[in-house]
PDB file of N, CA and C and ligand atoms in Angstrom:
ATOM      1  N   MET A   1     190.042  16.644  -8.548  1.00  0.00           N
ATOM      2  CA  MET A   1     189.560  15.684  -7.566  1.00  0.00           C
ATOM      3  C   MET A   1     190.686  14.740  -7.178  1.00  0.00           C
ATOM      4  N   LYS A   2     190.760  14.456  -5.867  1.00  0.00           N
ATOM      5  CA  LYS A   2     191.761  13.544  -5.334  1.00  0.00           C
ATOM      6  C   LYS A   2     191.084  12.382  -4.624  1.00  0.00           C
ATOM      7  N   CYS A   3     191.751  11.248  -4.633  1.00  0.00           N
ATOM      8  CA  CYS A   3     191.276  10.097  -3.867  1.00  0.00           C
ATOM      9  C   CYS A   3     191.378  10.425  -2.377  1.00  0.00           C
ATOM     10  N   VAL A   4     190.329  10.145  -1.637  1.00  0.00           N
ATOM     11  CA  VAL A   4     190.348  10.447  -0.204  1.00  0.00           C
ATOM     12  C   VAL A   4     191.181   9.432   0.571  1.00  0.00           C
ATOM     13  N   GLN A   5     191.560   8.334  -0.065  1.00  0.00           N
ATOM     14  CA  GLN A   5     192.344   7.309   0.617  1.00  0.00           C
ATOM     15  C   GLN A   5     193.837   7.424   0.335  1.00  0.00           C
ATOM     16  N   CYS A   6     194.211   7.696  -0.950  1.00  0.00           N
ATOM     17  CA  CYS A   6     195.643   7.691  -1.292  1.00  0.00           C
ATOM     18  C   CYS A   6     196.123   8.999  -1.935  1.00  0.00           C
ATOM     19  N   ASP A   7     195.248   9.977  -2.104  1.00  0.00           N
ATOM     20  CA  ASP A   7     195.574  11.291  -2.670  1.00  0.00           C
ATOM     21  C   ASP A   7     195.897  11.284  -4.167  1.00  0.00           C
ATOM     22  N   SER A   8     195.712  10.155  -4.847  1.00  0.00           N
ATOM     23  CA  SER A   8     195.945  10.115  -6.296  1.00  0.00           C
ATOM     24  C   SER A   8     194.930  10.993  -7.016  1.00  0.00           C
ATOM     25  N   ILE A   9     195.362  11.551  -8.160  1.00  0.00           N
ATOM     26  CA  ILE A   9     194.411  12.296  -8.996  1.00  0.00           C
ATOM     27  C   ILE A   9     193.992  11.465 -10.205  1.00  0.00           C
ATOM     28  N   ASN A  10     194.413  10.195 -10.239  1.00  0.00           N
ATOM     29  CA  ASN A  10     194.043   9.293 -11.330  1.00  0.00           C
ATOM     30  C   ASN A  10     192.689   8.664 -10.993  1.00  0.00           C
ATOM     31  N   ILE A  11     191.612   9.359 -11.385  1.00  0.00           N
ATOM     32  CA  ILE A  11     190.248   9.008 -10.979  1.00  0.00           C
ATOM     33  C   ILE A  11     189.386   8.771 -12.217  1.00  0.00           C
ATOM     34  N   VAL A  12     188.615   7.708 -12.209  1.00  0.00           N
ATOM     35  CA  VAL A  12     187.574   7.520 -13.218  1.00  0.00           C
ATOM     36  C   VAL A  12     186.321   8.159 -12.640  1.00  0.00           C
ATOM     37  N   ARG A  13     185.862   9.211 -13.284  1.00  0.00           N
ATOM     38  CA  ARG A  13     184.785  10.018 -12.708  1.00  0.00           C
ATOM     39  C   ARG A  13     183.418   9.604 -13.222  1.00  0.00           C
ATOM     40  N   ASN A  14     182.447   9.787 -12.345  1.00  0.00           N
ATOM     41  CA  ASN A  14     181.031   9.669 -12.675  1.00  0.00           C
ATOM     42  C   ASN A  14     180.666   8.310 -13.281  1.00  0.00           C
ATOM     43  N   VAL A  15     181.054   7.243 -12.605  1.00  0.00           N
ATOM     44  CA  VAL A  15     180.647   5.903 -13.053  1.00  0.00           C
ATOM     45  C   VAL A  15     179.328   5.538 -12.385  1.00  0.00           C
ATOM     46  N   GLN A  16     178.579   4.677 -13.050  1.00  0.00           N
ATOM     47  CA  GLN A  16     177.330   4.204 -12.461  1.00  0.00           C
ATOM     48  C   GLN A  16     177.639   3.158 -11.393  1.00  0.00           C
ATOM     49  N   ILE A  17     176.871   3.173 -10.316  1.00  0.00           N
ATOM     50  CA  ILE A  17     176.989   2.180  -9.248  1.00  0.00           C
ATOM     51  C   ILE A  17     175.747   1.301  -9.352  1.00  0.00           C
ATOM     52  N   LEU A  18     175.958   0.041  -9.722  1.00  0.00           N
ATOM     53  CA  LEU A  18     174.837  -0.810 -10.121  1.00  0.00           C
ATOM     54  C   LEU A  18     174.625  -1.972  -9.167  1.00  0.00           C
ATOM     55  N   ASP A  19     173.387  -2.461  -9.157  1.00  0.00           N
ATOM     56  CA  ASP A  19     173.019  -3.670  -8.445  1.00  0.00           C
ATOM     57  C   ASP A  19     172.216  -4.513  -9.430  1.00  0.00           C
ATOM     58  N   LEU A  20     172.406  -5.831  -9.343  1.00  0.00           N
ATOM     59  CA  LEU A  20     171.640  -6.718 -10.216  1.00  0.00           C
ATOM     60  C   LEU A  20     170.283  -6.975  -9.588  1.00  0.00           C
ATOM     61  N   ALA A  21     169.231  -6.665 -10.328  1.00  0.00           N
ATOM     62  CA  ALA A  21     167.859  -6.854  -9.855  1.00  0.00           C
ATOM     63  C   ALA A  21     167.127  -7.711 -10.890  1.00  0.00           C
ATOM     64  N   PRO A  22     165.961  -8.228 -10.532  1.00  0.00           N
ATOM     65  CA  PRO A  22     165.185  -8.964 -11.534  1.00  0.00           C
ATOM     66  C   PRO A  22     164.984  -8.096 -12.777  1.00  0.00           C
ATOM     67  N   GLY A  23     165.335  -8.620 -13.925  1.00  0.00           N
ATOM     68  CA  GLY A  23     165.168  -7.873 -15.156  1.00  0.00           C
ATOM     69  C   GLY A  23     166.400  -7.098 -15.584  1.00  0.00           C
ATOM     70  N   GLY A  24     167.460  -7.107 -14.797  1.00  0.00           N
ATOM     71  CA  GLY A  24     168.680  -6.420 -15.224  1.00  0.00           C
ATOM     72  C   GLY A  24     169.304  -5.584 -14.127  1.00  0.00           C
ATOM     73  N   PHE A  25     170.214  -4.726 -14.534  1.00  0.00           N
ATOM     74  CA  PHE A  25     170.918  -3.876 -13.583  1.00  0.00           C
ATOM     75  C   PHE A  25     170.096  -2.639 -13.256  1.00  0.00           C
ATOM     76  N   ARG A  26     170.229  -2.214 -12.014  1.00  0.00           N
ATOM     77  CA  ARG A  26     169.606  -0.963 -11.579  1.00  0.00           C
ATOM     78  C   ARG A  26     170.646  -0.114 -10.886  1.00  0.00           C
ATOM     79  N   ASN A  27     170.479   1.192 -11.043  1.00  0.00           N
ATOM     80  CA  ASN A  27     171.364   2.126 -10.363  1.00  0.00           C
ATOM     81  C   ASN A  27     171.026   2.155  -8.870  1.00  0.00           C
ATOM     82  N   LEU A  28     172.048   2.124  -8.021  1.00  0.00           N
ATOM     83  CA  LEU A  28     171.798   2.274  -6.586  1.00  0.00           C
ATOM     84  C   LEU A  28     171.309   3.686  -6.305  1.00  0.00           C
ATOM     85  N   LYS A  29     170.520   3.804  -5.247  1.00  0.00           N
ATOM     86  CA  LYS A  29     169.934   5.097  -4.910  1.00  0.00           C
ATOM     87  C   LYS A  29     170.065   5.376  -3.421  1.00  0.00           C
ATOM     88  N   ALA A  30     169.994   6.639  -3.095  1.00  0.00           N
ATOM     89  CA  ALA A  30     169.880   7.077  -1.699  1.00  0.00           C
ATOM     90  C   ALA A  30     168.460   7.588  -1.531  1.00  0.00           C
ATOM     91  N   GLY A  31     167.787   7.164  -0.453  1.00  0.00           N
ATOM     92  CA  GLY A  31     166.378   7.505  -0.344  1.00  0.00           C
ATOM     93  C   GLY A  31     165.938   7.960   1.035  1.00  0.00           C
ATOM     94  N   VAL A  32     164.787   8.613   1.030  1.00  0.00           N
ATOM     95  CA  VAL A  32     164.140   9.103   2.244  1.00  0.00           C
ATOM     96  C   VAL A  32     162.676   8.694   2.180  1.00  0.00           C
ATOM     97  N   GLU A  33     162.177   8.131   3.282  1.00  0.00           N
ATOM     98  CA  GLU A  33     160.752   7.796   3.363  1.00  0.00           C
ATOM     99  C   GLU A  33     159.991   9.004   3.878  1.00  0.00           C
ATOM    100  N   LYS A  34     158.973   9.416   3.110  1.00  0.00           N
ATOM    101  CA  LYS A  34     158.165  10.561   3.543  1.00  0.00           C
ATOM    102  C   LYS A  34     157.204  10.167   4.661  1.00  0.00           C
ATOM    103  N   ARG A  35     156.824   8.889   4.703  1.00  0.00           N
ATOM    104  CA  ARG A  35     155.902   8.403   5.734  1.00  0.00           C
ATOM    105  C   ARG A  35     156.529   7.175   6.397  1.00  0.00           C
ATOM    106  N   PRO A  36     157.589   7.352   7.179  1.00  0.00           N
ATOM    107  CA  PRO A  36     158.352   6.217   7.695  1.00  0.00           C
ATOM    108  C   PRO A  36     157.582   5.299   8.632  1.00  0.00           C
ATOM    109  N   LYS A  37     156.567   5.782   9.290  1.00  0.00           N
ATOM    110  CA  LYS A  37     155.820   4.953  10.247  1.00  0.00           C
ATOM    111  C   LYS A  37     154.636   4.236   9.606  1.00  0.00           C
ATOM    112  N   ALA A  38     154.369   4.529   8.350  1.00  0.00           N
ATOM    113  CA  ALA A  38     153.249   3.871   7.679  1.00  0.00           C
ATOM    114  C   ALA A  38     153.553   2.381   7.503  1.00  0.00           C
ATOM    115  N   MET A  39     152.518   1.546   7.585  1.00  0.00           N
ATOM    116  CA  MET A  39     152.695   0.104   7.401  1.00  0.00           C
ATOM    117  C   MET A  39     153.054  -0.202   5.945  1.00  0.00           C
ATOM    118  N   ILE A  40     152.392   0.471   5.021  1.00  0.00           N
ATOM    119  CA  ILE A  40     152.676   0.336   3.588  1.00  0.00           C
ATOM    120  C   ILE A  40     152.665   1.737   2.988  1.00  0.00           C
ATOM    121  N   PHE A  41     153.031   1.827   1.733  1.00  0.00           N
ATOM    122  CA  PHE A  41     153.064   3.121   1.039  1.00  0.00           C
ATOM    123  C   PHE A  41     153.863   4.164   1.818  1.00  0.00           C
ATOM    124  N   LYS A  42     155.122   3.854   2.065  1.00  0.00           N
ATOM    125  CA  LYS A  42     155.977   4.757   2.833  1.00  0.00           C
ATOM    126  C   LYS A  42     156.451   5.956   2.026  1.00  0.00           C
ATOM    127  N   ASP A  43     156.089   5.985   0.750  1.00  0.00           N
ATOM    128  CA  ASP A  43     156.401   7.122  -0.130  1.00  0.00           C
ATOM    129  C   ASP A  43     157.903   7.406  -0.187  1.00  0.00           C
ATOM    130  N   MET A  44     158.639   6.407  -0.669  1.00  0.00           N
ATOM    131  CA  MET A  44     160.094   6.525  -0.783  1.00  0.00           C
ATOM    132  C   MET A  44     160.464   7.524  -1.873  1.00  0.00           C
ATOM    133  N   ARG A  45     161.299   8.486  -1.530  1.00  0.00           N
ATOM    134  CA  ARG A  45     161.857   9.443  -2.500  1.00  0.00           C
ATOM    135  C   ARG A  45     163.342   9.131  -2.616  1.00  0.00           C
ATOM    136  N   ALA A  46     163.816   8.891  -3.832  1.00  0.00           N
ATOM    137  CA  ALA A  46     165.194   8.437  -3.989  1.00  0.00           C
ATOM    138  C   ALA A  46     165.878   9.126  -5.158  1.00  0.00           C
ATOM    139  N   VAL A  47     167.174   9.264  -5.031  1.00  0.00           N
ATOM    140  CA  VAL A  47     168.002   9.850  -6.090  1.00  0.00           C
ATOM    141  C   VAL A  47     169.153   8.898  -6.406  1.00  0.00           C
ATOM    142  N   ASP A  48     169.632   8.957  -7.630  1.00  0.00           N
ATOM    143  CA  ASP A  48     170.709   8.062  -8.063  1.00  0.00           C
ATOM    144  C   ASP A  48     172.026   8.378  -7.362  1.00  0.00           C
ATOM    145  N   ILE A  49     172.740   7.301  -7.036  1.00  0.00           N
ATOM    146  CA  ILE A  49     174.103   7.420  -6.520  1.00  0.00           C
ATOM    147  C   ILE A  49     175.057   7.184  -7.686  1.00  0.00           C
ATOM    148  N   HIS A  50     176.081   7.997  -7.787  1.00  0.00           N
ATOM    149  CA  HIS A  50     177.125   7.732  -8.768  1.00  0.00           C
ATOM    150  C   HIS A  50     178.467   7.698  -8.040  1.00  0.00           C
ATOM    151  N   GLY A  51     179.492   7.245  -8.742  1.00  0.00           N
ATOM    152  CA  GLY A  51     180.766   7.064  -8.070  1.00  0.00           C
ATOM    153  C   GLY A  51     181.938   7.604  -8.858  1.00  0.00           C
ATOM    154  N   ASN A  52     183.010   7.851  -8.126  1.00  0.00           N
ATOM    155  CA  ASN A  52     184.307   8.179  -8.694  1.00  0.00           C
ATOM    156  C   ASN A  52     185.277   7.133  -8.151  1.00  0.00           C
ATOM    157  N   VAL A  53     185.992   6.465  -9.056  1.00  0.00           N
ATOM    158  CA  VAL A  53     186.826   5.334  -8.669  1.00  0.00           C
ATOM    159  C   VAL A  53     188.297   5.683  -8.844  1.00  0.00           C
ATOM    160  N   CYS A  54     189.080   5.451  -7.798  1.00  0.00           N
ATOM    161  CA  CYS A  54     190.524   5.695  -7.850  1.00  0.00           C
ATOM    162  C   CYS A  54     191.196   4.554  -8.610  1.00  0.00           C
ATOM    163  N   VAL A  55     191.941   4.898  -9.651  1.00  0.00           N
ATOM    164  CA  VAL A  55     192.624   3.889 -10.459  1.00  0.00           C
ATOM    165  C   VAL A  55     193.825   3.324  -9.706  1.00  0.00           C
ATOM    166  N   GLU A  56     194.406   4.091  -8.804  1.00  0.00           N
ATOM    167  CA  GLU A  56     195.603   3.657  -8.079  1.00  0.00           C
ATOM    168  C   GLU A  56     195.293   2.647  -6.982  1.00  0.00           C
ATOM    169  N   CYS A  57     194.243   2.865  -6.207  1.00  0.00           N
ATOM    170  CA  CYS A  57     193.970   1.980  -5.071  1.00  0.00           C
ATOM    171  C   CYS A  57     192.603   1.307  -5.130  1.00  0.00           C
ATOM    172  N   GLY A  58     191.751   1.726  -6.080  1.00  0.00           N
ATOM    173  CA  GLY A  58     190.438   1.092  -6.225  1.00  0.00           C
ATOM    174  C   GLY A  58     189.367   1.635  -5.308  1.00  0.00           C
ATOM    175  N   PHE A  59     189.705   2.626  -4.517  1.00  0.00           N
ATOM    176  CA  PHE A  59     188.703   3.182  -3.600  1.00  0.00           C
ATOM    177  C   PHE A  59     187.563   3.804  -4.401  1.00  0.00           C
ATOM    178  N   VAL A  60     186.321   3.561  -3.948  1.00  0.00           N
ATOM    179  CA  VAL A  60     185.139   4.090  -4.624  1.00  0.00           C
ATOM    180  C   VAL A  60     184.520   5.176  -3.749  1.00  0.00           C
ATOM    181  N   MET A  61     184.411   6.365  -4.312  1.00  0.00           N
ATOM    182  CA  MET A  61     183.824   7.504  -3.602  1.00  0.00           C
ATOM    183  C   MET A  61     182.413   7.726  -4.138  1.00  0.00           C
ATOM    184  N   LEU A  62     181.430   7.539  -3.260  1.00  0.00           N
ATOM    185  CA  LEU A  62     180.031   7.628  -3.676  1.00  0.00           C
ATOM    186  C   LEU A  62     179.459   9.003  -3.394  1.00  0.00           C
ATOM    187  N   SER A  63     178.557   9.440  -4.281  1.00  0.00           N
ATOM    188  CA  SER A  63     177.880  10.710  -4.044  1.00  0.00           C
ATOM    189  C   SER A  63     176.595  10.751  -4.858  1.00  0.00           C
ATOM    190  N   VAL A  64     175.775  11.763  -4.569  1.00  0.00           N
ATOM    191  CA  VAL A  64     174.598  12.067  -5.377  1.00  0.00           C
ATOM    192  C   VAL A  64     174.805  13.462  -5.946  1.00  0.00           C
ATOM    193  N   SER A  65     173.973  13.824  -6.911  1.00  0.00           N
ATOM    194  CA  SER A  65     174.097  15.171  -7.482  1.00  0.00           C
ATOM    195  C   SER A  65     173.742  16.216  -6.414  1.00  0.00           C
ATOM    196  N   LYS A  66     174.164  17.448  -6.640  1.00  0.00           N
ATOM    197  CA  LYS A  66     173.840  18.524  -5.704  1.00  0.00           C
ATOM    198  C   LYS A  66     172.323  18.714  -5.605  1.00  0.00           C
ATOM    199  N   GLY A  67     171.653  18.685  -6.750  1.00  0.00           N
ATOM    200  CA  GLY A  67     170.192  18.803  -6.743  1.00  0.00           C
ATOM    201  C   GLY A  67     169.544  17.635  -6.012  1.00  0.00           C
ATOM    202  N   GLY A  68     170.109  16.442  -6.200  1.00  0.00           N
ATOM    203  CA  GLY A  68     169.585  15.270  -5.502  1.00  0.00           C
ATOM    204  C   GLY A  68     169.754  15.395  -3.997  1.00  0.00           C
ATOM    205  N   ALA A  69     170.895  15.880  -3.563  1.00  0.00           N
ATOM    206  CA  ALA A  69     171.137  16.070  -2.131  1.00  0.00           C
ATOM    207  C   ALA A  69     170.152  17.084  -1.554  1.00  0.00           C
ATOM    208  N   GLN A  70     169.889  18.143  -2.307  1.00  0.00           N
ATOM    209  CA  GLN A  70     168.943  19.156  -1.830  1.00  0.00           C
ATOM    210  C   GLN A  70     167.535  18.583  -1.736  1.00  0.00           C
ATOM    211  N   ARG A  71     167.152  17.737  -2.725  1.00  0.00           N
ATOM    212  CA  ARG A  71     165.827  17.100  -2.676  1.00  0.00           C
ATOM    213  C   ARG A  71     165.711  16.187  -1.459  1.00  0.00           C
ATOM    214  N   LEU A  72     166.780  15.419  -1.171  1.00  0.00           N
ATOM    215  CA  LEU A  72     166.745  14.533  -0.004  1.00  0.00           C
ATOM    216  C   LEU A  72     166.575  15.335   1.286  1.00  0.00           C
ATOM    217  N   ARG A  73     167.277  16.449   1.381  1.00  0.00           N
ATOM    218  CA  ARG A  73     167.152  17.275   2.592  1.00  0.00           C
ATOM    219  C   ARG A  73     165.738  17.805   2.737  1.00  0.00           C
ATOM    220  N   THR A  74     165.159  18.290   1.628  1.00  0.00           N
ATOM    221  CA  THR A  74     163.781  18.783   1.686  1.00  0.00           C
ATOM    222  C   THR A  74     162.820  17.663   2.057  1.00  0.00           C
ATOM    223  N   ASP A  75     162.986  16.503   1.420  1.00  0.00           N
ATOM    224  CA  ASP A  75     162.091  15.376   1.712  1.00  0.00           C
ATOM    225  C   ASP A  75     162.243  14.925   3.160  1.00  0.00           C
ATOM    226  N   LYS A  76     163.463  14.901   3.667  1.00  0.00           N
ATOM    227  CA  LYS A  76     163.682  14.475   5.057  1.00  0.00           C
ATOM    228  C   LYS A  76     163.064  15.465   6.033  1.00  0.00           C
ATOM    229  N   SER A  77     163.242  16.764   5.740  1.00  0.00           N
ATOM    230  CA  SER A  77     162.730  17.773   6.676  1.00  0.00           C
ATOM    231  C   SER A  77     161.211  17.869   6.647  1.00  0.00           C
ATOM    232  N   THR A  78     160.587  17.440   5.552  1.00  0.00           N
ATOM    233  CA  THR A  78     159.120  17.508   5.471  1.00  0.00           C
ATOM    234  C   THR A  78     158.470  16.153   5.666  1.00  0.00           C
ATOM    235  N   ALA A  79     159.268  15.121   6.015  1.00  0.00           N
ATOM    236  CA  ALA A  79     158.703  13.783   6.250  1.00  0.00           C
ATOM    237  C   ALA A  79     157.842  13.818   7.512  1.00  0.00           C
ATOM    238  N   GLU A  80     156.854  12.953   7.540  1.00  0.00           N
ATOM    239  CA  GLU A  80     156.005  12.856   8.722  1.00  0.00           C
ATOM    240  C   GLU A  80     156.839  12.399   9.905  1.00  0.00           C
ATOM    241  N   LYS A  81     156.626  13.042  11.031  1.00  0.00           N
ATOM    242  CA  LYS A  81     157.419  12.712  12.218  1.00  0.00           C
ATOM    243  C   LYS A  81     156.736  11.648  13.077  1.00  0.00           C
ATOM    244  N   THR A  82     155.427  11.512  12.938  1.00  0.00           N
ATOM    245  CA  THR A  82     154.704  10.540  13.785  1.00  0.00           C
ATOM    246  C   THR A  82     154.074   9.450  12.958  1.00  0.00           C
TER     247      THR A  82
HETATM  248 ZN1  LIG B   1     193.219   5.958  -4.146  1.00  0.00          ZN
END
């Protein structure tokens, strides 16, 4: 793996990407609403985001797992359109 900004191979892989929430830290997620037009209960489907950090320049490369990406695509394609 190479840094997309500086081409370094000095990468810290698979770090958690966190946000401070009430009660402690939570992992950031990428999500899809299955019912985006609903007033409530939008049925959010989300997968964890993880990161790879370049030690040389500090650039953070975010991604989700392959299975998570596939779930998001399925959830997006089957989400209610109206
Ligand atoms: Zn870099």
